[in-house]
Amino acid sequence: LNASPSPTILPMTTAILSALPEEQGGLVQALQAPECITHAGRSFWRGRLLGQPVLLALSGVGKVAAATTATLLAERFGVARIVFTGVAGGLGDGVQVGDVVVAQDFLQHDMDASPIFPRWEVPGYGLARMPCDAALTTMLFEAASAYLTSDRAGFDPNNPAIAHRHAACAHQGLIVSGDRFVSTSAESAALRQALGAAGHQVLAVEMEGAAVAQVCRDYGLPFAAVRTISDRADDSAHVDFPHFVRHVASRYADHIIQGLLRAMPGGR
Ligand code: ADE
C-alpha cells in the first residue's frame, strides 16, 4: 500500500489528460519548471504552461485505466478541472480525418444493462449521456476553431485535411466511448445506426472520455474534451490511426491547449 502524502500542486491547477504518450509529447516539451511525479504506475508532469499551473497526465487506454487516472487527479492531486485531449474515430456524416470534435456529452456505447435499465443508461445515474462543463467546453471549442482557421494549421503539410483536400472543421456534440477499437465499416455503421435510432446523433468514438466524464460528475469537477479525428473507424482505421498519432496528434493538442490556457483567467 502506498501511504505517501499527496504531493502539493498549486491551487486552480488544470489537469490535461491524454490517452497515449504521443498525444501528450509536445505539451511535456513546452512545460516550464517540469517535475515528474510517479504514482500507481503512472507519470504525472507538474509545471506551468503560459503562466498557468498544469498537471499533465496519461489516462492509459480504456475506461478502467481512464477512471483510475481521473480519480487520482480529483482525490490525490485536487485539480480544479480536467481537459482531455486526444484522437478519435469519426462516426458522424462529414466528420473527417483532420477535423476536431469538442464533446458536449459522452455515452458508453458498450453499457447495456437492459432489460433492467434502458440500453446505454448508466445504472444509478438515471442517464445515458454524461454532460461536459458548458463554460469550459465553449472555451475549448473557441480554441479549437481558432487553431483550425489559423495559418499554422492551414499550411501544415502534415495536416491530413490538406492531403484529403478539405478544410478541417471543428464540430461539437456527442462522443461515445467503449473498450473496443472500432475498425470495421460494418461495426461503425451499426453503432451509428443503433444510436441514431434512439436519438443519439454521434460524432466520434474513442475509448476513455465517458469514464472521465462520469468520475468528474461524481466529484463535481468541470470537464471538457477535444478529440482530433485520426480515422473513420472503418476498414482502414488500423492504418490511419498509428500514422496520425505519430505525426499529427500532438501538434493539434499543443496548439489547442495553449489557445485554451491563454484564454483562461491568468493566461498569457
Ligand atoms: N480512437 C481513435 N480511433 C478510434 C477508433 N476507431 N475506435 C476507438 N477509439 C479510437
XYZ file of N, CA and C and ligand atoms in Angstrom:
814
model
N 0.856 -1.199 0.000
C 0.000 0.000 0.000
C 0.885 1.240 0.000
N 0.580 2.167 -0.880
C 1.354 3.402 -0.924
C 0.653 4.463 -0.072
N 1.234 4.747 1.097
C 0.607 5.695 2.017
C 1.314 7.041 1.997
N 2.069 7.316 0.916
C 2.791 8.575 0.863
C 1.802 9.735 0.824
N 2.197 10.881 1.434
C 1.273 12.018 1.433
C 1.041 12.531 0.019
N -0.103 13.173 -0.190
C -0.410 13.716 -1.520
C 0.593 14.805 -1.869
N 1.100 14.806 -3.085
C 2.013 15.876 -3.486
C 1.257 17.193 -3.600
N 1.961 18.291 -3.296
C 1.260 19.576 -3.381
C 1.235 20.062 -4.823
N 0.108 20.557 -5.221
C 0.026 21.248 -6.506
C -0.594 22.608 -6.232
N -0.348 23.545 -7.155
C -0.855 24.905 -6.958
C -2.368 24.919 -7.050
N -3.026 25.858 -6.325
C -4.475 25.977 -6.453
C -4.848 26.288 -7.901
N -6.013 25.881 -8.279
C -6.557 26.151 -9.621
C -5.732 25.506 -10.732
N -5.130 24.371 -10.413
C -4.369 23.650 -11.437
C -5.320 22.978 -12.437
N -4.988 23.100 -13.713
C -5.737 22.421 -14.776
C -5.029 21.121 -15.110
N -5.732 20.003 -15.020
C -5.162 18.723 -15.448
C -5.426 18.567 -16.935
N -4.372 18.177 -17.656
C -4.520 17.911 -19.092
C -4.214 16.441 -19.302
N -5.243 15.751 -19.747
C -5.208 14.294 -19.785
C -5.174 13.843 -21.239
N -4.300 12.858 -21.529
C -4.272 12.248 -22.866
C -4.199 10.743 -22.664
N -4.595 9.986 -23.694
C -4.544 8.531 -23.566
C -3.125 8.015 -23.798
N -2.454 8.552 -24.812
C -1.167 7.998 -25.256
C -0.055 9.024 -25.116
N 1.184 8.562 -24.858
C 2.304 9.499 -24.755
C 2.474 10.343 -26.017
N 2.187 9.771 -27.188
C 2.351 10.533 -28.447
C 1.413 11.735 -28.497
N 0.271 11.639 -27.830
C -0.698 12.740 -27.842
C -0.270 13.846 -26.871
N 0.598 13.495 -25.927
C 0.971 14.401 -24.845
C 2.332 15.055 -25.086
N 3.137 14.442 -25.976
C 4.565 14.758 -26.119
C 4.902 16.232 -26.177
N 4.238 16.969 -27.050
C 4.578 18.375 -27.245
C 4.307 19.203 -26.012
N 3.270 18.847 -25.255
C 2.932 19.622 -24.055
C 3.995 19.430 -22.979
N 4.516 18.206 -22.845
C 5.588 17.971 -21.864
C 6.811 18.803 -22.253
N 7.129 18.841 -23.550
C 8.280 19.633 -24.039
C 8.120 21.106 -23.695
N 6.896 21.607 -23.768
C 6.639 23.039 -23.581
C 6.530 23.434 -22.105
N 6.507 22.458 -21.199
C 6.262 22.722 -19.774
C 7.395 23.537 -19.145
N 7.025 24.583 -18.379
C 8.017 25.363 -17.637
C 8.162 24.757 -16.247
N 9.411 24.678 -15.757
C 9.727 24.081 -14.450
C 9.080 22.703 -14.295
N 9.342 21.778 -15.246
C 8.677 20.477 -15.188
C 9.191 19.613 -14.042
N 8.284 18.886 -13.441
C 8.622 17.957 -12.360
C 7.779 16.715 -12.561
N 8.408 15.542 -12.506
C 7.662 14.304 -12.735
C 7.328 13.631 -11.400
N 6.094 13.268 -11.233
C 5.640 12.555 -10.030
C 5.117 11.200 -10.495
N 5.584 10.109 -9.856
C 5.111 8.783 -10.246
C 4.200 8.243 -9.159
N 3.057 7.711 -9.571
C 2.121 7.123 -8.609
C 1.207 6.144 -9.333
N 0.947 5.005 -8.707
C 0.041 3.984 -9.263
C 0.436 3.606 -10.687
N 1.747 3.500 -10.920
C 2.231 3.096 -12.236
C 2.042 4.147 -13.309
N 1.794 5.370 -12.890
C 1.553 6.451 -13.850
C 2.525 7.601 -13.587
N 2.872 8.326 -14.653
C 3.712 9.518 -14.502
C 2.840 10.755 -14.663
N 3.008 11.692 -13.737
C 2.278 12.969 -13.789
C 3.328 14.064 -13.898
N 3.124 14.993 -14.822
C 4.061 16.103 -15.004
C 3.427 17.384 -14.465
N 4.119 17.957 -13.462
C 3.633 19.203 -12.862
C 4.478 20.356 -13.393
N 3.885 21.510 -13.637
C 4.640 22.671 -14.126
C 3.696 23.781 -14.529
N 4.196 24.672 -15.371
C 3.355 25.765 -15.865
C 3.407 25.795 -17.384
N 2.279 26.145 -17.964
C 2.196 26.384 -19.407
C 1.566 27.753 -19.577
N 2.271 28.657 -20.271
C 1.764 30.023 -20.480
C 1.344 30.673 -19.161
N 2.085 30.400 -18.121
C 1.823 31.022 -16.821
C 0.784 30.292 -15.984
N 0.081 29.321 -16.558
C -0.986 28.627 -15.806
C -0.424 27.356 -15.148
N -0.819 27.076 -13.889
C -0.397 25.807 -13.289
C -1.141 24.638 -13.937
N -0.368 23.636 -14.384
C -0.978 22.467 -15.039
C -0.383 21.176 -14.487
N -1.123 20.112 -14.665
C -0.649 18.773 -14.347
C -0.972 17.925 -15.573
N 0.078 17.423 -16.244
C -0.143 16.601 -17.441
C -0.190 15.139 -17.013
N -1.183 14.418 -17.495
C -1.341 13.022 -17.077
C -1.741 12.158 -18.261
N -1.408 10.869 -18.156
C -1.842 9.895 -19.159
C -2.963 9.053 -18.566
N -4.046 8.932 -19.313
C -5.174 8.143 -18.806
C -4.907 6.660 -18.966
N -4.002 6.294 -19.912
C -3.960 4.909 -20.343
C -5.116 4.689 -21.309
N -5.222 3.463 -21.822
C -6.239 3.166 -22.831
C -7.386 2.382 -22.210
N -8.606 2.804 -22.476
C -9.790 2.099 -21.986
C -10.382 2.779 -20.767
N -11.631 2.389 -20.473
C -12.402 3.116 -19.457
C -11.884 2.908 -18.041
N -11.416 1.697 -17.720
C -10.959 1.460 -16.341
C -9.710 2.283 -16.042
N -8.731 2.225 -16.964
C -7.491 2.992 -16.762
C -7.804 4.482 -16.665
N -8.716 4.956 -17.519
C -9.052 6.387 -17.525
C -9.753 6.794 -16.234
N -10.637 5.919 -15.725
C -11.346 6.239 -14.476
C -10.370 6.297 -13.307
N -9.393 5.394 -13.293
C -8.383 5.409 -12.218
C -7.599 6.716 -12.248
N -7.141 7.100 -13.445
C -6.361 8.344 -13.539
C -7.206 9.541 -13.131
N -8.447 9.583 -13.599
C -9.311 10.729 -13.267
C -9.560 10.793 -11.756
N -9.730 9.637 -11.129
C -9.953 9.601 -9.674
C -8.718 10.124 -8.935
N -7.534 9.726 -9.403
C -6.302 10.235 -8.776
C -6.199 11.748 -8.935
N -6.569 12.258 -10.114
C -6.491 13.709 -10.340
C -7.408 14.445 -9.366
N -8.576 13.860 -9.095
C -9.529 14.501 -8.181
C -9.103 14.331 -6.724
N -8.813 13.089 -6.319
C -8.589 12.769 -4.899
C -7.198 13.150 -4.412
N -6.193 12.760 -5.192
C -4.814 12.871 -4.714
C -4.203 14.225 -5.051
N -4.579 14.737 -6.230
C -3.959 15.986 -6.675
C -4.871 17.190 -6.490
N -6.156 16.969 -6.322
C -7.087 18.078 -6.079
C -7.112 19.108 -7.184
N -7.058 18.657 -8.441
C -7.054 19.623 -9.554
C -8.399 20.352 -9.617
N -8.389 21.506 -10.286
C -9.616 22.326 -10.358
C -10.500 21.934 -11.526
N -9.907 21.327 -12.558
C -10.671 20.953 -13.763
C -9.839 19.947 -14.542
N -10.528 19.201 -15.421
C -9.820 18.246 -16.284
C -10.181 18.538 -17.740
N -9.145 18.611 -18.572
C -9.347 18.778 -20.016
C -8.691 17.586 -20.705
N -9.475 16.868 -21.503
C -8.936 15.706 -22.215
C -8.567 16.115 -23.632
N -7.397 15.687 -24.082
C -7.021 15.922 -25.470
C -6.487 14.623 -26.054
N -6.973 14.271 -27.236
C -6.534 13.018 -27.851
C -7.140 12.845 -29.219
N -7.202 11.596 -29.676
C -7.736 11.323 -31.018
C -8.965 10.440 -30.911
N -9.740 10.398 -31.986
C -10.957 9.580 -32.028
C -11.234 9.166 -33.461
N -12.082 8.164 -33.594
C -12.556 7.755 -34.913
C -13.811 8.554 -35.265
N -13.889 9.049 -36.493
C -15.062 9.819 -36.922
C -16.224 8.899 -37.251
N -17.399 9.193 -36.698
C -18.597 8.385 -36.983
C -19.671 9.203 -37.698
N -19.789 10.476 -37.332
C -20.846 11.312 -37.903
C -20.578 11.610 -39.377
N -21.660 11.876 -40.128
C -21.505 12.296 -41.519
C -20.676 13.574 -41.541
N -19.709 13.642 -42.404
C -18.930 14.875 -42.543
C -17.892 15.086 -41.450
N -17.688 14.099 -40.583
C -16.624 14.208 -39.566
C -15.411 13.461 -40.124
N -14.460 14.229 -40.667
C -13.389 13.636 -41.470
C -12.042 13.654 -40.757
N -11.120 12.849 -41.279
C -9.763 12.818 -40.724
C -9.169 14.230 -40.803
N -8.604 14.684 -39.670
C -8.053 16.036 -39.588
C -9.021 17.040 -38.984
N -10.308 16.674 -38.884
C -11.279 17.534 -38.188
C -11.089 17.402 -36.673
N -11.772 18.255 -35.932
C -11.704 18.223 -34.475
C -13.132 18.148 -33.928
N -13.324 17.317 -32.904
C -14.639 17.245 -32.248
C -14.474 17.640 -30.778
N -15.242 18.625 -30.358
C -15.288 19.001 -28.938
C -16.555 18.365 -28.371
N -16.412 17.657 -27.251
C -17.551 16.906 -26.702
C -18.517 17.820 -25.973
N -19.815 17.649 -26.288
C -20.841 18.285 -25.461
C -21.211 17.320 -24.337
N -21.259 16.037 -24.687
C -21.523 14.989 -23.704
C -20.953 13.662 -24.196
N -20.942 12.671 -23.274
C -20.355 11.358 -23.555
C -21.340 10.252 -23.199
N -21.267 9.158 -23.970
C -22.093 7.973 -23.701
C -21.191 6.743 -23.823
N -21.397 5.751 -22.955
C -20.654 4.480 -23.067
C -21.415 3.578 -24.038
N -20.852 3.379 -25.236
C -21.618 2.598 -26.231
C -21.664 1.117 -25.896
N -20.806 0.656 -24.960
C -20.846 -0.758 -24.588
C -21.533 -0.978 -23.234
N -22.207 0.044 -22.718
C -23.011 -0.112 -21.489
C -24.393 -0.647 -21.876
N -24.786 -1.791 -21.343
C -26.099 -2.362 -21.679
C -26.594 -3.224 -20.534
N -27.368 -2.637 -19.626
C -27.967 -3.373 -18.506
C -29.446 -3.628 -18.788
N -29.814 -3.658 -20.095
C -31.207 -3.954 -20.458
C -31.476 -5.449 -20.232
N -32.663 -5.876 -19.919
C -33.877 -5.068 -19.862
C -34.129 -4.423 -18.497
N -33.179 -4.515 -17.567
C -33.411 -3.919 -16.240
C -33.404 -2.389 -16.342
N -32.466 -1.880 -17.152
C -32.365 -0.431 -17.400
C -32.382 -0.207 -18.917
N -32.808 0.974 -19.365
C -32.758 1.245 -20.804
C -31.324 1.088 -21.326
N -31.204 0.628 -22.578
C -29.883 0.464 -23.175
C -29.091 1.768 -23.072
N -27.844 1.662 -22.737
C -26.848 2.746 -22.579
C -26.993 3.546 -21.284
N -28.117 3.396 -20.571
C -28.232 4.136 -19.303
C -27.242 3.578 -18.284
N -26.565 4.474 -17.559
C -25.639 4.025 -16.518
C -26.447 3.833 -15.236
N -26.596 2.582 -14.758
C -27.411 2.348 -13.562
C -26.935 3.220 -12.396
N -27.890 3.800 -11.683
C -27.548 4.653 -10.541
C -27.468 6.124 -10.900
N -27.368 6.429 -12.190
C -27.246 7.825 -12.628
C -28.523 8.322 -13.319
N -29.338 7.365 -13.778
C -30.580 7.734 -14.442
C -30.383 8.414 -15.782
N -29.192 8.279 -16.367
C -28.968 8.876 -17.683
C -27.902 8.109 -18.451
N -27.993 8.260 -19.765
C -27.020 7.609 -20.644
C -25.903 8.577 -21.025
N -26.265 9.866 -21.140
C -25.302 10.855 -21.622
C -24.802 11.714 -20.470
N -23.488 11.700 -20.255
C -22.876 12.496 -19.182
C -22.409 13.823 -19.783
N -23.002 14.950 -19.346
C -22.642 16.230 -19.961
C -21.264 16.733 -19.528
N -20.628 17.501 -20.422
C -19.384 18.194 -20.076
C -19.738 19.571 -19.518
N -18.744 20.245 -18.948
C -18.962 21.582 -18.389
C -19.178 22.583 -19.535
N -20.284 23.316 -19.482
C -20.664 24.166 -20.620
C -19.647 25.289 -20.858
N -19.216 25.969 -19.801
C -18.328 27.132 -19.986
C -16.951 26.687 -20.498
N -16.408 25.638 -19.888
C -15.083 25.147 -20.305
C -15.148 24.608 -21.734
N -16.260 23.964 -22.081
C -16.447 23.411 -23.423
C -16.511 24.526 -24.466
N -17.183 25.622 -24.141
C -17.246 26.758 -25.064
C -15.849 27.322 -25.312
N -15.063 27.453 -24.238
C -13.695 27.977 -24.396
C -12.838 27.035 -25.245
N -13.017 25.748 -25.013
C -12.227 24.760 -25.752
C -12.616 24.762 -27.231
N -13.909 24.892 -27.505
C -14.373 24.928 -28.895
C -13.815 26.166 -29.606
N -13.789 27.282 -28.889
C -13.236 28.507 -29.495
C -11.748 28.335 -29.796
N -11.025 27.700 -28.876
C -9.583 27.478 -29.088
C -9.360 26.537 -30.271
N -10.192 25.500 -30.384
C -10.045 24.530 -31.482
C -10.358 25.201 -32.822
N -11.446 25.982 -32.869
C -11.823 26.655 -34.118
C -10.734 27.642 -34.526
N -10.203 28.375 -33.546
C -9.163 29.365 -33.848
C -7.934 28.670 -34.438
N -7.563 27.531 -33.894
C -6.391 26.826 -34.428
C -6.640 26.369 -35.867
N -7.816 25.798 -36.110
C -8.075 25.249 -37.448
C -8.148 26.331 -38.517
N -8.538 27.542 -38.127
C -8.614 28.598 -39.133
C -7.314 29.419 -39.185
N -6.342 29.062 -38.343
C -5.081 29.814 -38.348
C -4.205 29.345 -39.504
N -3.268 30.168 -39.875
C -2.330 29.799 -40.938
C -1.546 28.563 -40.565
N -1.279 28.413 -39.276
C -0.464 27.291 -38.818
C -1.034 25.960 -39.267
N -2.361 25.780 -39.041
C -2.988 24.513 -39.425
C -3.127 24.443 -40.935
N -3.519 25.573 -41.547
C -3.834 25.584 -42.969
C -2.642 25.287 -43.868
N -1.425 25.638 -43.410
C -0.266 25.446 -44.279
C 0.652 24.340 -43.795
N 0.169 23.544 -42.856
C 0.998 22.454 -42.348
C 0.890 21.264 -43.310
N 1.992 20.918 -43.995
C 1.902 19.844 -44.994
C 1.556 18.482 -44.380
N 1.749 18.370 -43.057
C 1.398 17.099 -42.406
C -0.067 17.039 -42.014
N -0.768 18.146 -42.176
C -2.191 18.149 -41.815
C -2.952 17.276 -42.817
N -3.554 16.171 -42.343
C -4.190 15.248 -43.274
C -5.385 15.857 -43.981
N -5.968 16.902 -43.408
C -7.096 17.541 -44.092
C -6.620 18.100 -45.434
N -5.361 18.568 -45.466
C -4.831 19.115 -46.704
C -4.642 17.987 -47.718
N -4.068 16.867 -47.249
C -3.892 15.718 -48.142
C -5.239 15.249 -48.678
N -6.272 15.335 -47.845
C -7.606 14.892 -48.270
C -8.385 16.012 -48.974
N -7.731 17.170 -49.148
C -8.311 18.291 -49.893
C -9.628 18.780 -49.306
N -9.691 18.905 -48.023
C -10.851 19.583 -47.431
C -10.339 20.484 -46.315
N -11.104 21.531 -46.013
C -10.723 22.400 -44.910
C -11.144 21.712 -43.620
N -10.214 21.614 -42.659
C -10.546 20.948 -41.398
C -11.627 21.732 -40.666
N -12.592 21.011 -40.079
C -13.719 21.644 -39.372
C -13.683 21.314 -37.892
N -14.234 22.207 -37.098
C -14.459 21.913 -35.677
C -15.945 21.579 -35.495
N -16.237 20.461 -34.851
C -17.610 20.033 -34.586
C -17.824 20.004 -33.075
N -19.084 20.064 -32.672
C -19.399 19.983 -31.237
C -20.596 19.064 -31.072
N -20.534 18.085 -30.161
C -21.675 17.191 -29.984
C -21.304 15.953 -29.185
N -22.013 14.867 -29.469
C -21.876 13.632 -28.689
C -20.670 12.794 -29.144
N -19.851 12.387 -28.171
C -18.778 11.414 -28.413
C -19.121 10.167 -27.603
N -18.893 8.982 -28.190
C -19.152 7.746 -27.444
C -17.841 7.027 -27.168
N -17.828 6.310 -26.030
C -16.626 5.598 -25.591
C -16.963 4.137 -25.323
N -15.990 3.272 -25.553
C -16.166 1.859 -25.232
C -14.825 1.157 -25.289
N -14.761 -0.030 -24.715
C -13.495 -0.752 -24.656
C -13.269 -1.577 -25.926
N -13.364 -0.924 -27.073
C -13.105 -1.554 -28.371
C -12.502 -0.512 -29.299
N -11.488 -0.904 -30.051
C -11.030 -0.071 -31.156
C -11.935 -0.423 -32.335
N -12.721 0.524 -32.802
C -13.705 0.257 -33.863
C -12.990 0.323 -35.207
N -12.879 -0.815 -35.885
C -12.015 -0.877 -37.072
C -12.649 -1.639 -38.230
N -13.980 -1.637 -38.284
C -14.633 -2.137 -39.500
C -15.785 -1.197 -39.849
N -16.013 -1.081 -41.163
C -17.112 -0.231 -41.628
C -18.438 -0.771 -41.106
N -18.545 -2.100 -41.001
C -19.797 -2.710 -40.540
C -20.076 -2.306 -39.094
N -19.038 -2.344 -38.254
C -19.258 -2.006 -36.839
C -19.573 -0.516 -36.671
N -18.882 0.325 -37.404
C -19.158 1.760 -37.234
C -20.559 2.100 -37.752
N -20.984 1.447 -38.843
C -22.340 1.697 -39.361
C -23.389 1.216 -38.348
N -23.132 0.064 -37.733
C -24.084 -0.480 -36.762
C -24.206 0.435 -35.543
N -23.064 0.961 -35.093
C -23.067 1.874 -33.937
C -23.859 3.141 -34.256
N -23.545 3.721 -35.410
C -24.205 4.961 -35.827
C -25.708 4.745 -35.956
N -26.083 3.596 -36.519
C -27.492 3.313 -36.781
C -28.255 3.095 -35.462
N -27.691 2.249 -34.583
C -28.388 1.922 -33.327
C -28.536 3.168 -32.453
N -27.459 3.938 -32.354
C -27.515 5.149 -31.529
C -28.450 6.183 -32.146
N -28.353 6.345 -33.466
C -29.192 7.322 -34.168
C -30.668 6.998 -34.007
N -31.015 5.709 -34.068
C -32.419 5.293 -33.954
C -32.984 5.650 -32.579
N -32.111 5.763 -31.576
C -32.549 6.127 -30.226
C -32.387 7.629 -29.968
N -32.087 8.386 -31.017
C -31.994 9.842 -30.880
C -30.626 10.338 -30.455
N -29.612 9.460 -30.502
C -28.252 9.877 -30.131
C -27.434 10.066 -31.414
N -27.300 11.318 -31.856
C -26.528 11.613 -33.077
C -25.061 11.668 -32.706
N -24.328 10.618 -33.050
C -22.951 10.505 -32.573
C -21.980 11.101 -33.598
N -20.960 11.792 -33.087
C -19.946 12.376 -33.972
C -18.680 11.521 -34.040
N -18.274 10.947 -32.889
C -16.976 10.267 -32.863
C -16.954 9.182 -31.787
N -15.993 8.255 -31.945
C -15.846 7.154 -30.986
C -14.401 7.086 -30.499
N -14.258 6.859 -29.200
C -12.927 6.645 -28.607
C -13.084 5.712 -27.407
N -12.108 5.655 -26.510
C -12.117 4.586 -25.511
C -12.035 5.065 -24.059
N -12.097 6.370 -23.802
C -11.885 6.839 -22.421
C -12.852 7.920 -21.931
N -13.296 8.791 -22.819
C -13.957 10.031 -22.388
C -15.145 9.846 -21.461
N -15.995 8.851 -21.750
C -17.199 8.679 -20.932
C -16.851 8.305 -19.493
N -15.745 7.578 -19.334
C -15.315 7.193 -17.978
C -14.862 8.427 -17.204
N -14.105 9.292 -17.862
C -13.627 10.510 -17.196
C -14.815 11.428 -16.883
N -15.766 11.507 -17.822
C -16.952 12.354 -17.591
C -17.735 11.871 -16.366
N -17.837 10.563 -16.202
C -18.581 10.009 -15.061
C -17.866 10.299 -13.735
N -16.548 10.131 -13.719
C -15.776 10.418 -12.497
C -15.884 11.916 -12.167
N -15.776 12.763 -13.180
C -15.862 14.215 -12.949
C -17.242 14.593 -12.422
N -18.269 13.915 -12.896
C -19.620 14.169 -12.378
C -19.696 13.790 -10.895
N -19.107 12.649 -10.545
C -19.109 12.201 -9.148
C -18.461 13.245 -8.232
N -17.381 13.868 -8.713
C -16.613 14.813 -7.882
C -17.017 16.269 -8.092
N -17.955 16.517 -9.000
C -18.337 17.898 -9.303
C -17.208 18.692 -9.932
N -16.357 18.007 -10.714
C -15.207 18.666 -11.351
C -15.559 19.072 -12.776
N -15.308 20.329 -13.164
C -15.527 20.705 -14.557
C -14.654 19.872 -15.501
N -15.265 19.429 -16.592
C -14.578 18.558 -17.553
C -14.909 18.991 -18.966
N -13.892 19.005 -19.830
C -14.110 19.250 -21.264
C -13.149 18.360 -22.030
N -13.498 18.060 -23.282
C -12.671 17.139 -24.061
C -12.651 17.543 -25.524
N -11.458 17.432 -26.109
C -11.304 17.678 -27.546
C -10.601 16.463 -28.154
N -11.134 16.007 -29.277
C -10.557 14.844 -29.969
C -10.332 15.191 -31.431
N -9.125 14.952 -31.907
C -8.836 15.117 -33.323
C -9.152 13.799 -34.027
N -9.760 13.887 -35.202
C -10.181 12.670 -35.902
C -8.991 12.054 -36.644
N -8.597 10.860 -36.188
C -7.424 10.172 -36.746
C -7.807 9.167 -37.815
N -9.061 8.735 -37.829
C -9.504 7.680 -38.740
C -11.020 7.736 -38.782
N -11.624 6.949 -39.656
C -13.082 6.949 -39.783
C -13.698 5.703 -39.128
N -12.968 5.052 -38.224
C -13.467 3.848 -37.538
C -13.974 2.812 -38.552
N -13.262 2.714 -39.692
C -13.701 1.810 -40.764
C -12.597 0.796 -41.064
N -12.677 0.168 -42.233
C -11.727 -0.913 -42.540
C -10.276 -0.436 -42.656
N -10.054 0.880 -42.821
C -8.660 1.349 -42.876
C -8.231 2.059 -41.587
N -9.054 1.972 -40.533
C -8.732 2.656 -39.264
C -7.384 2.202 -38.697
N -7.065 0.918 -38.847
C -5.828 0.391 -38.248
C -4.589 0.922 -38.970
N -4.756 1.453 -40.188
C -3.636 2.060 -40.922
C -3.568 3.558 -40.607
N -4.717 4.221 -40.656
C -4.763 5.674 -40.463
C -4.386 6.071 -39.034
N -4.858 5.298 -38.046
C -4.684 5.676 -36.639
C -3.210 5.833 -36.225
N -2.356 4.786 -36.416
C -0.969 4.942 -35.935
C -0.215 6.050 -36.673
N -0.471 6.221 -37.955
C 0.200 7.274 -38.708
C -0.163 8.639 -38.131
N -1.451 8.824 -37.885
C -1.930 10.102 -37.374
C -1.378 10.380 -35.978
N -1.428 9.341 -35.127
C -0.965 9.516 -33.749
C 0.514 9.895 -33.740
N 1.291 9.278 -34.617
C 2.734 9.534 -34.646
C 3.047 10.918 -35.205
N 2.313 11.333 -36.238
C 2.756 12.522 -36.989
C 1.958 13.792 -36.729
N 0.726 13.673 -36.274
C -0.129 14.857 -36.240
C -0.719 15.179 -34.868
N -1.098 14.140 -34.103
C -1.950 14.347 -32.926
C -1.377 15.351 -31.937
N -0.067 15.259 -31.660
C 0.447 16.103 -30.588
C 0.477 17.571 -31.017
N 0.629 17.818 -32.323
C 0.637 19.213 -32.763
C -0.734 19.872 -32.563
N -1.774 19.132 -32.877
C -3.119 19.652 -32.630
C -3.310 19.926 -31.132
N -2.921 18.944 -30.306
C -3.111 19.080 -28.857
C -2.380 20.312 -28.339
N -1.119 20.487 -28.776
C -0.317 21.635 -28.308
C -1.031 22.949 -28.569
N -1.406 23.137 -29.842
C -1.954 24.440 -30.240
C -3.302 24.694 -29.570
N -4.143 23.681 -29.518
C -5.487 23.893 -28.967
C -5.407 24.137 -27.458
N -4.582 23.356 -26.758
C -4.474 23.526 -25.300
C -3.826 24.873 -24.968
N -2.820 25.252 -25.744
C -2.191 26.547 -25.460
C -3.182 27.686 -25.724
N -4.008 27.539 -26.747
C -5.050 28.541 -27.017
C -6.041 28.634 -25.873
N -6.404 27.482 -25.337
C -7.350 27.450 -24.205
C -6.734 28.128 -22.972
N -5.480 27.777 -22.647
C -4.845 28.321 -21.435
C -4.657 29.835 -21.554
N -4.369 30.288 -22.767
C -4.188 31.726 -22.984
C -5.489 32.469 -22.700
N -6.621 31.823 -23.006
C -7.923 32.477 -22.835
C -8.437 32.408 -21.395
N -7.806 31.551 -20.568
C -8.292 31.409 -19.185
C -7.768 32.540 -18.318
N -8.489 32.897 -17.228
C -8.002 33.962 -16.353
C -6.570 33.663 -15.904
N -5.695 34.665 -16.002
C -4.304 34.459 -15.597
C -3.418 33.986 -16.733
N -3.997 33.665 -17.899
C -3.203 33.185 -19.022
C -2.481 34.313 -19.727
N -1.385 33.948 -20.434
C -0.680 34.994 -21.187
C -0.055 34.394 -22.451
N -9.520 6.265 -31.178
C -9.119 6.668 -32.412
N -9.709 5.945 -33.369
C -10.514 5.054 -32.744
C -11.381 4.031 -33.181
N -11.526 3.771 -34.477
N -12.039 3.300 -32.247
C -11.878 3.555 -30.933
N -11.069 4.502 -30.460
C -10.389 5.255 -31.358
